[in-house]
Short mmCIF file of C-alpha atoms in Angstrom, two decimals:
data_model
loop_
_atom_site.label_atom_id
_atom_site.label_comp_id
_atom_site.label_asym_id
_atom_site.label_seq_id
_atom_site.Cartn_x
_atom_site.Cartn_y
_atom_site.Cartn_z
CA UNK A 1 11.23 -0.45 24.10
CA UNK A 2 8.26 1.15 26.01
CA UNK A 3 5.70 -1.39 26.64
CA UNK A 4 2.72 0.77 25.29
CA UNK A 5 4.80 1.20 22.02
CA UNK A 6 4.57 -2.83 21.81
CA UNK A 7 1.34 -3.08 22.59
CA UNK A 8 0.64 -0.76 19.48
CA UNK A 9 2.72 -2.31 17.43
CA UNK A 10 0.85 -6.00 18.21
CA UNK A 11 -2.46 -4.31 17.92
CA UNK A 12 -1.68 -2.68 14.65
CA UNK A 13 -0.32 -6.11 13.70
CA UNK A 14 -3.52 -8.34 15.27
CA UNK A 15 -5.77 -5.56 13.36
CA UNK A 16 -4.39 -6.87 10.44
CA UNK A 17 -4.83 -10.13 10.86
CA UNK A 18 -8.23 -9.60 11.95
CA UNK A 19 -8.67 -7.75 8.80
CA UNK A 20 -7.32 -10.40 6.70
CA UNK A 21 -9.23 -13.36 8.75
CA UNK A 22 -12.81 -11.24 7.93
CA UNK A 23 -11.82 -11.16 3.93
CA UNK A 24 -10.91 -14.91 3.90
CA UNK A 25 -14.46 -15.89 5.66
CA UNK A 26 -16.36 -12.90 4.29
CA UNK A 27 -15.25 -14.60 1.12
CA UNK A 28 -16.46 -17.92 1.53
CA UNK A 29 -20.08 -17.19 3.15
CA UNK A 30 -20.85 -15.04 0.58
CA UNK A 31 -19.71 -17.78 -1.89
CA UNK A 32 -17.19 -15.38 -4.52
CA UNK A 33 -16.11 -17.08 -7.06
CA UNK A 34 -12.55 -17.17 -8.49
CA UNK A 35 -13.03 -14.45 -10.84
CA UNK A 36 -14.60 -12.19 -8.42
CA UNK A 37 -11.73 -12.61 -5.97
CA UNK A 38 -9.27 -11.49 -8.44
CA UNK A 39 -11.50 -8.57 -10.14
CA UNK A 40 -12.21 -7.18 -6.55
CA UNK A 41 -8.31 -7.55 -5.83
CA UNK A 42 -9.58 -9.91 -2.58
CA UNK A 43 -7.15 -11.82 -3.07
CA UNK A 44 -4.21 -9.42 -4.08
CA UNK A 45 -5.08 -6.99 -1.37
CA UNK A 46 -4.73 -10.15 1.32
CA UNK A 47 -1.36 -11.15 0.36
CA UNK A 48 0.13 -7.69 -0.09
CA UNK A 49 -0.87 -6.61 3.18
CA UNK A 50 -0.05 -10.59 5.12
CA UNK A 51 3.35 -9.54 3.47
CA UNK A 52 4.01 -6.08 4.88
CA UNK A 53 2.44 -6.40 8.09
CA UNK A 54 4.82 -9.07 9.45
CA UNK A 55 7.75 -6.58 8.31
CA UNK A 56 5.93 -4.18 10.07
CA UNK A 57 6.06 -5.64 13.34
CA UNK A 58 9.29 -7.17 13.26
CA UNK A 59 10.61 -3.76 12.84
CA UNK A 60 8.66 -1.47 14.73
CA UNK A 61 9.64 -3.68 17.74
CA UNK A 62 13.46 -3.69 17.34
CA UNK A 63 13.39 0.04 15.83
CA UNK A 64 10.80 2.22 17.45
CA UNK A 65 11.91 5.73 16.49
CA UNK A 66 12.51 4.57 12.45
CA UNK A 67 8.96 5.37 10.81
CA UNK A 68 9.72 2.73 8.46
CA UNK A 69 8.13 -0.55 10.81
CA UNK A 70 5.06 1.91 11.44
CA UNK A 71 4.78 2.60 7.38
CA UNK A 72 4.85 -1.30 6.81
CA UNK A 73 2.20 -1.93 8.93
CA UNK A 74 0.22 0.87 7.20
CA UNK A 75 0.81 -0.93 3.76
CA UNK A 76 -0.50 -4.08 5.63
CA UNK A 77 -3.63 -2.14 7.18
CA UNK A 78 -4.57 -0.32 3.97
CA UNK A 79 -5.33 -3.07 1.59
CA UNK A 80 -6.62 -5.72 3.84
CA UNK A 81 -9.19 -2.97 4.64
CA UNK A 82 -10.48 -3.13 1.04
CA UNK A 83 -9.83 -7.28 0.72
CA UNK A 84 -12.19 -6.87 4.41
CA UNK A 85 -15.13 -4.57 2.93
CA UNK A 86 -15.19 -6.61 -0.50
CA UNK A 87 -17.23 -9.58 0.36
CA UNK A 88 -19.75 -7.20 2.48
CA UNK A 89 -19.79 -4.67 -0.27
CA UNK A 90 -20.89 -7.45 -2.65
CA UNK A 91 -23.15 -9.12 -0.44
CA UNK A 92 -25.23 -5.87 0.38
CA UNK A 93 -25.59 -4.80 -2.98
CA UNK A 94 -27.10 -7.93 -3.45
CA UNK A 95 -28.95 -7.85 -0.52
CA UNK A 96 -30.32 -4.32 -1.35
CA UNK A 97 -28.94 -3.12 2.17
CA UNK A 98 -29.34 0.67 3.40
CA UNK A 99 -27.85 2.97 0.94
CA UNK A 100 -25.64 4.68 4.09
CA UNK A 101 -24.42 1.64 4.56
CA UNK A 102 -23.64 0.67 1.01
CA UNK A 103 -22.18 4.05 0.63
CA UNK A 104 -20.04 3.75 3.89
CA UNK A 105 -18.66 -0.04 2.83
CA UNK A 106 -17.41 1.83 -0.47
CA UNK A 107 -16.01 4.83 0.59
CA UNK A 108 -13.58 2.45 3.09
CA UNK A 109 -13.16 0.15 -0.05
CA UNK A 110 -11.92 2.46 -2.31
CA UNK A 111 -9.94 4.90 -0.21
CA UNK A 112 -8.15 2.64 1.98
CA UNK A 113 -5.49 0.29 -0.80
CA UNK A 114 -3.99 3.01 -2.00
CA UNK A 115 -2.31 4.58 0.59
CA UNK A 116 -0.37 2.08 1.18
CA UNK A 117 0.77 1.19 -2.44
CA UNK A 118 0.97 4.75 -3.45
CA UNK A 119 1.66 6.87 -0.35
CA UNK A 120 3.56 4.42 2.41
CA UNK A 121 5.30 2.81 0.37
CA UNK A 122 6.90 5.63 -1.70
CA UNK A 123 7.83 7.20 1.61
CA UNK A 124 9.29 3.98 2.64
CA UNK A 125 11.88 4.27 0.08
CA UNK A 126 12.36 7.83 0.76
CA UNK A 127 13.24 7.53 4.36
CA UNK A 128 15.31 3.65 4.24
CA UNK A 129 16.90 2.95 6.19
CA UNK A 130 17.50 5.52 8.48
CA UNK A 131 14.03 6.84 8.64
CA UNK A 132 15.19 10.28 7.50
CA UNK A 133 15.19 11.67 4.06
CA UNK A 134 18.61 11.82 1.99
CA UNK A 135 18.69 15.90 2.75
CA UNK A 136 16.51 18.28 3.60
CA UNK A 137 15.96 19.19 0.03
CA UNK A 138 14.45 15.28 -0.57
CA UNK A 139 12.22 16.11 2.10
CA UNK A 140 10.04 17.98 -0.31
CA UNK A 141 9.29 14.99 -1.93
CA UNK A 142 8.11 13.30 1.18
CA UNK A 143 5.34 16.20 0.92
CA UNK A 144 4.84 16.01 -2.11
CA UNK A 145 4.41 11.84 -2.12
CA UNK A 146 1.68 12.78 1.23
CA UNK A 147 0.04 15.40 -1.17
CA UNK A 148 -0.18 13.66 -4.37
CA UNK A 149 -1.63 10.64 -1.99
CA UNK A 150 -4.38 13.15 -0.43
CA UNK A 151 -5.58 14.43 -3.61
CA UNK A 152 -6.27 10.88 -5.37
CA UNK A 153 -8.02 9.61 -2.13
CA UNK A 154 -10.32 12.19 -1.39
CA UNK A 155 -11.80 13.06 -4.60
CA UNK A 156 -13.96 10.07 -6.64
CA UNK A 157 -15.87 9.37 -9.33
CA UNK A 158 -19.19 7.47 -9.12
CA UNK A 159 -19.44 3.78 -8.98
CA UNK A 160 -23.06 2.32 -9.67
CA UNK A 161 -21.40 -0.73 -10.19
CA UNK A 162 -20.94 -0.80 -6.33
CA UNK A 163 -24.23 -0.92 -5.94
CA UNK A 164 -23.46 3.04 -4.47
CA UNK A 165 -20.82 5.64 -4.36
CA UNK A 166 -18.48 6.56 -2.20
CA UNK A 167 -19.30 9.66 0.09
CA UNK A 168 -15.89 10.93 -1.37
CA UNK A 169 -17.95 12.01 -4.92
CA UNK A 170 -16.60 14.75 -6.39
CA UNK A 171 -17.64 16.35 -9.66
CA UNK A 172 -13.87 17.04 -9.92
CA UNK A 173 -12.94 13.55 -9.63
CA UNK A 174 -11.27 12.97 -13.47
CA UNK A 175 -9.27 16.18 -12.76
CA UNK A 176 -7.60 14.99 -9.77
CA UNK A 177 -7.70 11.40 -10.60
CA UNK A 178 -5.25 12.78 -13.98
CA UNK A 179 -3.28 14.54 -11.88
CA UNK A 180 -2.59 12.21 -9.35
CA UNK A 181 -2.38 9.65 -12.19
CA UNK A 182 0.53 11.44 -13.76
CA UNK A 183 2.55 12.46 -10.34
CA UNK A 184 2.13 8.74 -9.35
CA UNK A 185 4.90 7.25 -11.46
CA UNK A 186 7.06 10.58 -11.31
CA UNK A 187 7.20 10.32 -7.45
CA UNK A 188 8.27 6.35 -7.52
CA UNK A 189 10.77 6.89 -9.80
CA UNK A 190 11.99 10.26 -7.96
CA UNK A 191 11.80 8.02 -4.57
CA UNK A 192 13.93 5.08 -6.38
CA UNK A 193 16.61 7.91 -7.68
CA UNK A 194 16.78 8.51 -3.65
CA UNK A 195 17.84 5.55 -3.02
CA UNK A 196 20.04 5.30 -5.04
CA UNK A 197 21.49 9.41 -4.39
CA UNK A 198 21.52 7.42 -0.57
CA UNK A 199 23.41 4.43 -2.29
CA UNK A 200 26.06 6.80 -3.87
CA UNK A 201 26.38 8.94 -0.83
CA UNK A 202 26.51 6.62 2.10
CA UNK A 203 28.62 4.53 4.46
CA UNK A 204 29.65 0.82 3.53
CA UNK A 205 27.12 0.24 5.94
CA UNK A 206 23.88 2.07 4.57
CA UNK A 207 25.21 0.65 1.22
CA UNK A 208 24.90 -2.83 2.22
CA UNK A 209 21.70 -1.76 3.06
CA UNK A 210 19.86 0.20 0.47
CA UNK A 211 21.54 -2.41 -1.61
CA UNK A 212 18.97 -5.18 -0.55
CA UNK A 213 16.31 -3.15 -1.30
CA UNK A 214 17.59 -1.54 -4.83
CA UNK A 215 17.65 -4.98 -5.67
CA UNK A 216 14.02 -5.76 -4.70
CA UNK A 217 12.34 -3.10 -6.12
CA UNK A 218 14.14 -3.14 -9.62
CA UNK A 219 12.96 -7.15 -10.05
CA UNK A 220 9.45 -6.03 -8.76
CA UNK A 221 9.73 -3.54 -11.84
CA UNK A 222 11.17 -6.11 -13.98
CA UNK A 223 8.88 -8.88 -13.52
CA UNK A 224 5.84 -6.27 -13.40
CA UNK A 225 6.01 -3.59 -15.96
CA UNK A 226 7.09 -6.18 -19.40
CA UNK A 227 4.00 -7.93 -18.28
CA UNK A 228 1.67 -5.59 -17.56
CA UNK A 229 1.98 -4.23 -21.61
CA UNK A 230 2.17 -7.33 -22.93
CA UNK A 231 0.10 -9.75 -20.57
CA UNK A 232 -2.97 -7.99 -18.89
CA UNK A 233 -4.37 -11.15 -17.65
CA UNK A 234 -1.02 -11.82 -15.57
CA UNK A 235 -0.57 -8.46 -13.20
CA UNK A 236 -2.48 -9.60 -10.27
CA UNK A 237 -0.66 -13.05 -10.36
CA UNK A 238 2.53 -11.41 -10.94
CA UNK A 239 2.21 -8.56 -8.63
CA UNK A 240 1.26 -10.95 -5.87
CA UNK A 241 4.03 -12.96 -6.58
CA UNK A 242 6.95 -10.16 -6.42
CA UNK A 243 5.35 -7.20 -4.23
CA UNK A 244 6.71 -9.63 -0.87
CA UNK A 245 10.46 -9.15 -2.02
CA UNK A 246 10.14 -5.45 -0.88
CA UNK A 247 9.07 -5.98 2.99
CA UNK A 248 11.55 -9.15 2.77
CA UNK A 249 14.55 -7.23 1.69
CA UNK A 250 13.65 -3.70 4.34
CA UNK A 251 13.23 -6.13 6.90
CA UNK A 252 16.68 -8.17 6.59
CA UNK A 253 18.49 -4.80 5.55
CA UNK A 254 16.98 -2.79 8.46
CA UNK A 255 17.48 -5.80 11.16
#
């Protein structure tokens, strides 16, 4: 393995440590309480990306050329950038700071999470575990995921709850927010039927392998989706709780 390839892979890897060591202390200067670390997803945003990071590394050092160690360290990057800006978004808007500045902490806050959840990750399933997609018709959908991911990150809607909005305000926003809303699920369930077109198509080997991770993601979607009907108050919890089986099970499959 080149040695500037590990060096990016650490960095990418310290960055997200750094990330998640600046949420942790932002969080206790500025004195959050419990319910404000769970309503600003602090604490969810943390753990999801300390989970996926770790992956990341792991397999961007033994597997260079498969995107899939370099998507996991994305999914790390991307929420402990919002868990990072939380505690300093709150704090200035209390602190009547600069408005560019206010405007700048929000614009990272809300466009960084969900590229991981809803762009990385997707893809992640879509190219396990050989880093390709299934054919080069599934490739589409790798567009489409990087698309649909594009066009409910740029565009937002006002937040004066912030304190400011995000320089991203669109007066389009609730168009492309419902679109984007709708494609979301489609896309996760199209990358999921992937997997398991891969499962049905491939070697004992890549069955072994897509195997671990089938297995993940359906008790993610079993322990989330009853809950989040039935239980509002328990998706963080829960979500925290069952999001680390997906790094856990790439990570073991893919090394």
């Amino acid at each position: 393995m080149p040695k500037r390839i590990t060096v990016l892979a650490y960095a990418l890897f310290g960055f997200a440590v750094l990330l998640a060591g600046v949420a942790a202390i932002g969080a206790v200067l500025v004195g959050l309480d419990r319910e404000t670390l769970w309503s600003s997803f602090l604490i969810t945003n943390t753990a999801i990306g300390l989970s996926a990071a770790p992956c990341g590394l792991l397999i961007a050092r033994a597997k260079p050329d498969n995107p899939i160690g370099w998507l996991f360290l994305i999914v790390g990057i991307a929420p402990l950038l919002t868990a990072a800006t939380a505690p300093l978004m709150i704090y200035g808007a209390a602190r009547d700071w600069p408005e560019f500045a206010l405007r700048l902490l929000v614009t990272i806050n809300m466009f960084s999470w969900s590229w991981g959840v809803f762009c990385c990750l997707p893809l992640i399933l879509q190219l396990f575990p050989t880093g390709t997609p299934v054919s080069r018709r599934w490739a589409v959908l790798c567009w489409l995921t990087l698309g649909n991911a594009a066009l409910g990150n740029m565009f937002v809607g006002p937040t004066p709850d912030y304190g400011a909005s995000s320089f991203l305000v669109a007066p389009w926003w609730a168009v492309t927010e419902g679109i984007a809303s709708v494609a979301t699920p489609i896309i996760i369930l199209a990358s999921v039927i992937s997997l398991v077109v891969r499962f049905v198509r491939g070697s004992e080997t890549v069955r072994q392998q897509v195997l671990w991770l089938l297995l993940a993601v359906l008790l993610v979607i079993l322990i989330n989706v009853p809950i989040w009907f039935a239980i509002p108050t328990g998706r963080n919890l829960l979500l925290l709780l069952s999001f680390p089986l997906i790094p856990a099970a790439v990570t073991i499959a893919v090394l």
